[in-house]
């Protein structure tokens, strides 16, 4: 009989993985290359548990080096009075963009290790393969405007932004589209802003004073054309 995984248990596994990465980062900051056993001891878990999450010390140290470089939301927005969700999301993406492109080699190694482990065969699905660093950053960026979003619009927005934040979009821009870093950042800035605007518009209550004209133009009942928000021009590729 299968046992349903509870959210508490899943969260514990993510915390264990995070604790291993944090312990490795602390040991690396002391100027040494620790063994997986030393990291496990520093994280207060068994050696066997550490091997469940990371197949080698190299895989763990690569991810720990990335973890050191990625800023938390509190650091990105420290003493920042910004409240506009477009501006905050763009600032958060810019911060993560810099980290990803500055640590491209290490991130490619991390992605390769994850893909190799997945392709090797059935794994323990209860053990998370990746650390989710982007969602906390996205949530911090949106926090001041959280009440402006309907729940379903907010959830869709977080998921959509997660596809743009982080390493996967770097692979697309570098390997698939063959675009330089500056162009990649310009496109992502345009995209994340457009997503925030779309979610805000979707969260607005229905307006009873508006109806479509027979030609489908959406003219208002008083005959005046609907007002449209100005939008940033799309980047030219």
PDB file of C-alpha atoms in Angstrom:
ATOM      1  CA  UNK A   1       0.000   0.000   0.000  1.00  0.00           C
ATOM      2  CA  UNK A   2       1.424   3.380  -0.996  1.00  0.00           C
ATOM      3  CA  UNK A   3       1.672   6.100   1.604  1.00  0.00           C
ATOM      4  CA  UNK A   4       0.599   9.565   0.548  1.00  0.00           C
ATOM      5  CA  UNK A   5       3.323  12.148   0.902  1.00  0.00           C
ATOM      6  CA  UNK A   6       2.303  14.984   3.176  1.00  0.00           C
ATOM      7  CA  UNK A   7       3.315  18.594   2.459  1.00  0.00           C
ATOM      8  CA  UNK A   8       5.156  18.627   5.785  1.00  0.00           C
ATOM      9  CA  UNK A   9       7.258  15.653   4.721  1.00  0.00           C
ATOM     10  CA  UNK A  10       8.015  17.188   1.339  1.00  0.00           C
ATOM     11  CA  UNK A  11       9.032  20.453   3.001  1.00  0.00           C
ATOM     12  CA  UNK A  12      11.316  18.547   5.349  1.00  0.00           C
ATOM     13  CA  UNK A  13      13.105  16.972   2.384  1.00  0.00           C
ATOM     14  CA  UNK A  14      13.631  20.374   0.788  1.00  0.00           C
ATOM     15  CA  UNK A  15      14.969  21.685   4.099  1.00  0.00           C
ATOM     16  CA  UNK A  16      17.358  18.746   4.361  1.00  0.00           C
ATOM     17  CA  UNK A  17      18.678  19.417   0.873  1.00  0.00           C
ATOM     18  CA  UNK A  18      18.992  23.117   1.664  1.00  0.00           C
ATOM     19  CA  UNK A  19      20.820  22.334   4.922  1.00  0.00           C
ATOM     20  CA  UNK A  20      23.346  20.201   3.038  1.00  0.00           C
ATOM     21  CA  UNK A  21      23.992  22.988   0.540  1.00  0.00           C
ATOM     22  CA  UNK A  22      24.309  25.579   3.325  1.00  0.00           C
ATOM     23  CA  UNK A  23      26.729  23.374   5.277  1.00  0.00           C
ATOM     24  CA  UNK A  24      28.876  22.854   2.170  1.00  0.00           C
ATOM     25  CA  UNK A  25      28.879  26.609   1.534  1.00  0.00           C
ATOM     26  CA  UNK A  26      30.025  27.320   5.102  1.00  0.00           C
ATOM     27  CA  UNK A  27      32.886  24.849   4.804  1.00  0.00           C
ATOM     28  CA  UNK A  28      33.884  26.244   1.402  1.00  0.00           C
ATOM     29  CA  UNK A  29      34.017  29.760   2.815  1.00  0.00           C
ATOM     30  CA  UNK A  30      36.646  28.546   5.269  1.00  0.00           C
ATOM     31  CA  UNK A  31      38.919  27.870   2.299  1.00  0.00           C
ATOM     32  CA  UNK A  32      38.745  24.090   2.114  1.00  0.00           C
ATOM     33  CA  UNK A  33      37.196  21.396  -0.016  1.00  0.00           C
ATOM     34  CA  UNK A  34      35.157  19.214   2.356  1.00  0.00           C
ATOM     35  CA  UNK A  35      34.218  15.597   1.856  1.00  0.00           C
ATOM     36  CA  UNK A  36      30.591  14.546   1.605  1.00  0.00           C
ATOM     37  CA  UNK A  37      30.936  12.953   5.030  1.00  0.00           C
ATOM     38  CA  UNK A  38      32.139  16.244   6.542  1.00  0.00           C
ATOM     39  CA  UNK A  39      29.244  18.109   4.958  1.00  0.00           C
ATOM     40  CA  UNK A  40      26.787  15.537   6.288  1.00  0.00           C
ATOM     41  CA  UNK A  41      28.205  15.922   9.796  1.00  0.00           C
ATOM     42  CA  UNK A  42      27.984  19.731   9.584  1.00  0.00           C
ATOM     43  CA  UNK A  43      24.367  19.468   8.370  1.00  0.00           C
ATOM     44  CA  UNK A  44      23.509  17.034  11.192  1.00  0.00           C
ATOM     45  CA  UNK A  45      22.416  14.247   8.845  1.00  0.00           C
ATOM     46  CA  UNK A  46      23.789  10.788   8.185  1.00  0.00           C
ATOM     47  CA  UNK A  47      26.237   9.962   5.403  1.00  0.00           C
ATOM     48  CA  UNK A  48      23.584   7.788   3.769  1.00  0.00           C
ATOM     49  CA  UNK A  49      21.112  10.673   3.772  1.00  0.00           C
ATOM     50  CA  UNK A  50      23.661  12.970   2.138  1.00  0.00           C
ATOM     51  CA  UNK A  51      24.236  10.438  -0.653  1.00  0.00           C
ATOM     52  CA  UNK A  52      20.493  10.233  -1.270  1.00  0.00           C
ATOM     53  CA  UNK A  53      20.481  13.923  -2.163  1.00  0.00           C
ATOM     54  CA  UNK A  54      23.867  14.233  -3.891  1.00  0.00           C
ATOM     55  CA  UNK A  55      25.657  11.367  -5.662  1.00  0.00           C
ATOM     56  CA  UNK A  56      29.092  12.987  -5.235  1.00  0.00           C
ATOM     57  CA  UNK A  57      30.838  15.757  -3.361  1.00  0.00           C
ATOM     58  CA  UNK A  58      31.529  17.476  -6.703  1.00  0.00           C
ATOM     59  CA  UNK A  59      27.819  17.772  -7.456  1.00  0.00           C
ATOM     60  CA  UNK A  60      27.180  19.215  -4.002  1.00  0.00           C
ATOM     61  CA  UNK A  61      30.045  21.725  -4.147  1.00  0.00           C
ATOM     62  CA  UNK A  62      28.987  23.002  -7.566  1.00  0.00           C
ATOM     63  CA  UNK A  63      25.508  23.710  -6.270  1.00  0.00           C
ATOM     64  CA  UNK A  64      26.868  25.217  -3.066  1.00  0.00           C
ATOM     65  CA  UNK A  65      28.971  27.663  -5.087  1.00  0.00           C
ATOM     66  CA  UNK A  66      25.819  28.755  -6.929  1.00  0.00           C
ATOM     67  CA  UNK A  67      23.918  29.058  -3.663  1.00  0.00           C
ATOM     68  CA  UNK A  68      26.581  31.406  -2.321  1.00  0.00           C
ATOM     69  CA  UNK A  69      26.190  33.644  -5.365  1.00  0.00           C
ATOM     70  CA  UNK A  70      22.385  33.828  -5.498  1.00  0.00           C
ATOM     71  CA  UNK A  71      21.047  36.798  -3.504  1.00  0.00           C
ATOM     72  CA  UNK A  72      17.978  36.456  -1.318  1.00  0.00           C
ATOM     73  CA  UNK A  73      14.984  38.700  -1.745  1.00  0.00           C
ATOM     74  CA  UNK A  74      15.836  40.621   1.404  1.00  0.00           C
ATOM     75  CA  UNK A  75      19.255  41.498  -0.030  1.00  0.00           C
ATOM     76  CA  UNK A  76      17.860  42.513  -3.418  1.00  0.00           C
ATOM     77  CA  UNK A  77      15.269  44.857  -1.906  1.00  0.00           C
ATOM     78  CA  UNK A  78      17.123  46.047   1.186  1.00  0.00           C
ATOM     79  CA  UNK A  79      16.212  49.684   1.920  1.00  0.00           C
ATOM     80  CA  UNK A  80      14.370  49.854  -1.403  1.00  0.00           C
ATOM     81  CA  UNK A  81      11.099  51.862  -1.325  1.00  0.00           C
ATOM     82  CA  UNK A  82       9.883  50.340  -4.609  1.00  0.00           C
ATOM     83  CA  UNK A  83       6.345  48.973  -4.416  1.00  0.00           C
ATOM     84  CA  UNK A  84       5.383  48.769  -8.089  1.00  0.00           C
ATOM     85  CA  UNK A  85       5.260  45.041  -8.957  1.00  0.00           C
ATOM     86  CA  UNK A  86       6.567  45.570 -12.500  1.00  0.00           C
ATOM     87  CA  UNK A  87       9.635  47.420 -11.248  1.00  0.00           C
ATOM     88  CA  UNK A  88      10.271  44.966  -8.425  1.00  0.00           C
ATOM     89  CA  UNK A  89       9.949  41.884 -10.628  1.00  0.00           C
ATOM     90  CA  UNK A  90      12.266  43.416 -13.207  1.00  0.00           C
ATOM     91  CA  UNK A  91      14.813  44.232 -10.498  1.00  0.00           C
ATOM     92  CA  UNK A  92      14.623  40.695  -9.100  1.00  0.00           C
ATOM     93  CA  UNK A  93      15.073  39.140 -12.533  1.00  0.00           C
ATOM     94  CA  UNK A  94      18.023  41.412 -13.262  1.00  0.00           C
ATOM     95  CA  UNK A  95      19.714  40.277 -10.042  1.00  0.00           C
ATOM     96  CA  UNK A  96      19.254  36.592 -10.838  1.00  0.00           C
ATOM     97  CA  UNK A  97      20.212  37.176 -14.481  1.00  0.00           C
ATOM     98  CA  UNK A  98      23.615  38.517 -13.416  1.00  0.00           C
ATOM     99  CA  UNK A  99      24.263  35.534 -11.173  1.00  0.00           C
ATOM    100  CA  UNK A 100      23.289  33.024 -13.859  1.00  0.00           C
ATOM    101  CA  UNK A 101      25.435  34.529 -16.596  1.00  0.00           C
ATOM    102  CA  UNK A 102      28.395  35.164 -14.276  1.00  0.00           C
ATOM    103  CA  UNK A 103      28.276  31.540 -13.079  1.00  0.00           C
ATOM    104  CA  UNK A 104      27.382  29.924 -16.394  1.00  0.00           C
ATOM    105  CA  UNK A 105      30.010  27.164 -16.204  1.00  0.00           C
ATOM    106  CA  UNK A 106      28.990  26.040 -12.718  1.00  0.00           C
ATOM    107  CA  UNK A 107      25.309  26.173 -13.608  1.00  0.00           C
ATOM    108  CA  UNK A 108      25.851  24.041 -16.699  1.00  0.00           C
ATOM    109  CA  UNK A 109      27.644  21.474 -14.519  1.00  0.00           C
ATOM    110  CA  UNK A 110      24.735  21.501 -12.070  1.00  0.00           C
ATOM    111  CA  UNK A 111      22.195  21.020 -14.854  1.00  0.00           C
ATOM    112  CA  UNK A 112      24.270  18.245 -16.404  1.00  0.00           C
ATOM    113  CA  UNK A 113      24.482  16.405 -13.082  1.00  0.00           C
ATOM    114  CA  UNK A 114      20.713  16.677 -12.610  1.00  0.00           C
ATOM    115  CA  UNK A 115      19.959  15.427 -16.124  1.00  0.00           C
ATOM    116  CA  UNK A 116      22.481  12.588 -15.876  1.00  0.00           C
ATOM    117  CA  UNK A 117      21.030  11.429 -12.588  1.00  0.00           C
ATOM    118  CA  UNK A 118      17.495  11.563 -13.993  1.00  0.00           C
ATOM    119  CA  UNK A 119      18.456   9.692 -17.169  1.00  0.00           C
ATOM    120  CA  UNK A 120      20.236   6.967 -15.213  1.00  0.00           C
ATOM    121  CA  UNK A 121      16.957   5.353 -14.270  1.00  0.00           C
ATOM    122  CA  UNK A 122      14.275   5.329 -11.590  1.00  0.00           C
ATOM    123  CA  UNK A 123      15.137   7.499  -8.625  1.00  0.00           C
ATOM    124  CA  UNK A 124      13.626   8.221  -5.278  1.00  0.00           C
ATOM    125  CA  UNK A 125      10.898  10.643  -6.307  1.00  0.00           C
ATOM    126  CA  UNK A 126      10.603  11.837  -2.727  1.00  0.00           C
ATOM    127  CA  UNK A 127      14.084  13.413  -2.917  1.00  0.00           C
ATOM    128  CA  UNK A 128      14.051  16.809  -4.656  1.00  0.00           C
ATOM    129  CA  UNK A 129      16.477  17.025  -7.581  1.00  0.00           C
ATOM    130  CA  UNK A 130      16.785  20.804  -7.616  1.00  0.00           C
ATOM    131  CA  UNK A 131      16.686  23.611  -5.088  1.00  0.00           C
ATOM    132  CA  UNK A 132      13.968  26.171  -5.717  1.00  0.00           C
ATOM    133  CA  UNK A 133      15.675  29.542  -5.352  1.00  0.00           C
ATOM    134  CA  UNK A 134      13.592  31.497  -7.840  1.00  0.00           C
ATOM    135  CA  UNK A 135      10.153  31.222  -6.225  1.00  0.00           C
ATOM    136  CA  UNK A 136      11.134  32.890  -2.916  1.00  0.00           C
ATOM    137  CA  UNK A 137      12.712  35.727  -4.906  1.00  0.00           C
ATOM    138  CA  UNK A 138       9.576  36.113  -7.032  1.00  0.00           C
ATOM    139  CA  UNK A 139       7.339  36.070  -3.957  1.00  0.00           C
ATOM    140  CA  UNK A 140       9.445  38.730  -2.215  1.00  0.00           C
ATOM    141  CA  UNK A 141       9.277  40.926  -5.309  1.00  0.00           C
ATOM    142  CA  UNK A 142       5.485  40.646  -5.490  1.00  0.00           C
ATOM    143  CA  UNK A 143       4.848  40.895  -1.736  1.00  0.00           C
ATOM    144  CA  UNK A 144       3.941  44.626  -1.520  1.00  0.00           C
ATOM    145  CA  UNK A 145       1.350  44.210  -4.281  1.00  0.00           C
ATOM    146  CA  UNK A 146       0.112  40.762  -3.296  1.00  0.00           C
ATOM    147  CA  UNK A 147      -3.435  41.965  -2.529  1.00  0.00           C
ATOM    148  CA  UNK A 148      -3.791  43.391  -6.020  1.00  0.00           C
ATOM    149  CA  UNK A 149      -3.780  39.894  -7.516  1.00  0.00           C
ATOM    150  CA  UNK A 150      -6.519  37.293  -7.451  1.00  0.00           C
ATOM    151  CA  UNK A 151      -5.233  34.000  -6.098  1.00  0.00           C
ATOM    152  CA  UNK A 152      -5.427  32.106  -9.378  1.00  0.00           C
ATOM    153  CA  UNK A 153      -3.828  35.012 -11.274  1.00  0.00           C
ATOM    154  CA  UNK A 154      -1.061  35.214  -8.665  1.00  0.00           C
ATOM    155  CA  UNK A 155      -0.381  31.473  -8.861  1.00  0.00           C
ATOM    156  CA  UNK A 156      -0.240  31.548 -12.663  1.00  0.00           C
ATOM    157  CA  UNK A 157       2.040  34.576 -12.544  1.00  0.00           C
ATOM    158  CA  UNK A 158       4.497  32.880 -10.182  1.00  0.00           C
ATOM    159  CA  UNK A 159       4.627  29.815 -12.408  1.00  0.00           C
ATOM    160  CA  UNK A 160       5.058  31.843 -15.599  1.00  0.00           C
ATOM    161  CA  UNK A 161       7.807  33.984 -14.074  1.00  0.00           C
ATOM    162  CA  UNK A 162       9.624  30.859 -12.886  1.00  0.00           C
ATOM    163  CA  UNK A 163      10.117  29.844 -16.521  1.00  0.00           C
ATOM    164  CA  UNK A 164      11.973  33.104 -17.209  1.00  0.00           C
ATOM    165  CA  UNK A 165      13.926  33.447 -13.966  1.00  0.00           C
ATOM    166  CA  UNK A 166      16.939  31.187 -13.617  1.00  0.00           C
ATOM    167  CA  UNK A 167      19.174  28.888 -15.590  1.00  0.00           C
ATOM    168  CA  UNK A 168      16.842  27.342 -18.159  1.00  0.00           C
ATOM    169  CA  UNK A 169      16.192  30.620 -19.965  1.00  0.00           C
ATOM    170  CA  UNK A 170      19.953  31.175 -20.161  1.00  0.00           C
ATOM    171  CA  UNK A 171      20.306  27.865 -22.023  1.00  0.00           C
ATOM    172  CA  UNK A 172      17.573  28.906 -24.457  1.00  0.00           C
ATOM    173  CA  UNK A 173      19.145  32.303 -25.161  1.00  0.00           C
ATOM    174  CA  UNK A 174      22.703  30.970 -25.404  1.00  0.00           C
ATOM    175  CA  UNK A 175      22.269  27.627 -27.142  1.00  0.00           C
ATOM    176  CA  UNK A 176      18.983  27.793 -29.018  1.00  0.00           C
ATOM    177  CA  UNK A 177      18.542  31.446 -29.982  1.00  0.00           C
ATOM    178  CA  UNK A 178      22.248  32.355 -30.010  1.00  0.00           C
ATOM    179  CA  UNK A 179      21.590  35.731 -28.448  1.00  0.00           C
ATOM    180  CA  UNK A 180      24.068  37.728 -26.396  1.00  0.00           C
ATOM    181  CA  UNK A 181      23.611  38.446 -22.711  1.00  0.00           C
ATOM    182  CA  UNK A 182      22.449  42.044 -23.140  1.00  0.00           C
ATOM    183  CA  UNK A 183      19.747  41.030 -25.608  1.00  0.00           C
ATOM    184  CA  UNK A 184      18.677  38.166 -23.355  1.00  0.00           C
ATOM    185  CA  UNK A 185      18.246  40.576 -20.458  1.00  0.00           C
ATOM    186  CA  UNK A 186      16.270  43.014 -22.624  1.00  0.00           C
ATOM    187  CA  UNK A 187      13.886  40.288 -23.768  1.00  0.00           C
ATOM    188  CA  UNK A 188      13.411  38.942 -20.244  1.00  0.00           C
ATOM    189  CA  UNK A 189      12.744  42.419 -18.864  1.00  0.00           C
ATOM    190  CA  UNK A 190      10.031  42.932 -21.476  1.00  0.00           C
ATOM    191  CA  UNK A 191       8.560  39.481 -20.779  1.00  0.00           C
ATOM    192  CA  UNK A 192       8.378  39.694 -16.979  1.00  0.00           C
ATOM    193  CA  UNK A 193       6.830  43.150 -17.121  1.00  0.00           C
ATOM    194  CA  UNK A 194       4.228  41.951 -19.627  1.00  0.00           C
ATOM    195  CA  UNK A 195       3.349  39.005 -17.385  1.00  0.00           C
ATOM    196  CA  UNK A 196       2.858  41.231 -14.340  1.00  0.00           C
ATOM    197  CA  UNK A 197       0.618  43.589 -16.319  1.00  0.00           C
ATOM    198  CA  UNK A 198      -1.417  40.680 -17.649  1.00  0.00           C
ATOM    199  CA  UNK A 199      -1.918  39.256 -14.144  1.00  0.00           C
ATOM    200  CA  UNK A 200      -2.944  42.650 -12.786  1.00  0.00           C
ATOM    201  CA  UNK A 201      -5.443  43.145 -15.598  1.00  0.00           C
ATOM    202  CA  UNK A 202      -6.794  39.650 -15.066  1.00  0.00           C
ATOM    203  CA  UNK A 203      -7.292  40.463 -11.385  1.00  0.00           C
ATOM    204  CA  UNK A 204      -9.425  43.507 -12.033  1.00  0.00           C
ATOM    205  CA  UNK A 205     -13.169  43.176 -11.344  1.00  0.00           C
ATOM    206  CA  UNK A 206     -15.488  43.098 -14.334  1.00  0.00           C
ATOM    207  CA  UNK A 207     -16.579  46.548 -15.488  1.00  0.00           C
ATOM    208  CA  UNK A 208     -20.356  46.708 -16.012  1.00  0.00           C
ATOM    209  CA  UNK A 209     -20.092  50.013 -17.891  1.00  0.00           C
ATOM    210  CA  UNK A 210     -18.298  48.386 -20.786  1.00  0.00           C
ATOM    211  CA  UNK A 211     -19.711  46.290 -23.586  1.00  0.00           C
ATOM    212  CA  UNK A 212     -18.521  45.207 -27.000  1.00  0.00           C
ATOM    213  CA  UNK A 213     -19.735  47.162 -29.997  1.00  0.00           C
ATOM    214  CA  UNK A 214     -21.312  45.215 -32.868  1.00  0.00           C
ATOM    215  CA  UNK A 215     -17.992  45.306 -34.714  1.00  0.00           C
ATOM    216  CA  UNK A 216     -16.197  43.809 -31.692  1.00  0.00           C
ATOM    217  CA  UNK A 217     -14.042  46.857 -31.029  1.00  0.00           C
ATOM    218  CA  UNK A 218     -14.912  47.037 -27.334  1.00  0.00           C
ATOM    219  CA  UNK A 219     -16.159  50.646 -27.442  1.00  0.00           C
ATOM    220  CA  UNK A 220     -17.755  51.822 -24.224  1.00  0.00           C
ATOM    221  CA  UNK A 221     -21.463  52.456 -23.892  1.00  0.00           C
ATOM    222  CA  UNK A 222     -21.026  56.188 -24.178  1.00  0.00           C
ATOM    223  CA  UNK A 223     -19.411  55.731 -27.569  1.00  0.00           C
ATOM    224  CA  UNK A 224     -15.891  56.706 -26.523  1.00  0.00           C
ATOM    225  CA  UNK A 225     -13.066  54.314 -27.350  1.00  0.00           C
ATOM    226  CA  UNK A 226     -11.665  52.276 -24.474  1.00  0.00           C
ATOM    227  CA  UNK A 227      -8.567  53.613 -22.824  1.00  0.00           C
ATOM    228  CA  UNK A 228      -5.498  51.442 -23.160  1.00  0.00           C
ATOM    229  CA  UNK A 229      -2.424  51.421 -20.978  1.00  0.00           C
ATOM    230  CA  UNK A 230       0.770  52.330 -22.733  1.00  0.00           C
ATOM    231  CA  UNK A 231       3.141  49.418 -22.944  1.00  0.00           C
ATOM    232  CA  UNK A 232       6.856  49.227 -23.455  1.00  0.00           C
ATOM    233  CA  UNK A 233       7.892  48.437 -26.981  1.00  0.00           C
ATOM    234  CA  UNK A 234       8.960  44.856 -27.574  1.00  0.00           C
ATOM    235  CA  UNK A 235      12.711  44.399 -28.024  1.00  0.00           C
ATOM    236  CA  UNK A 236      13.985  43.966 -31.566  1.00  0.00           C
ATOM    237  CA  UNK A 237      15.846  40.717 -32.135  1.00  0.00           C
TER     238      UNK A 237
END
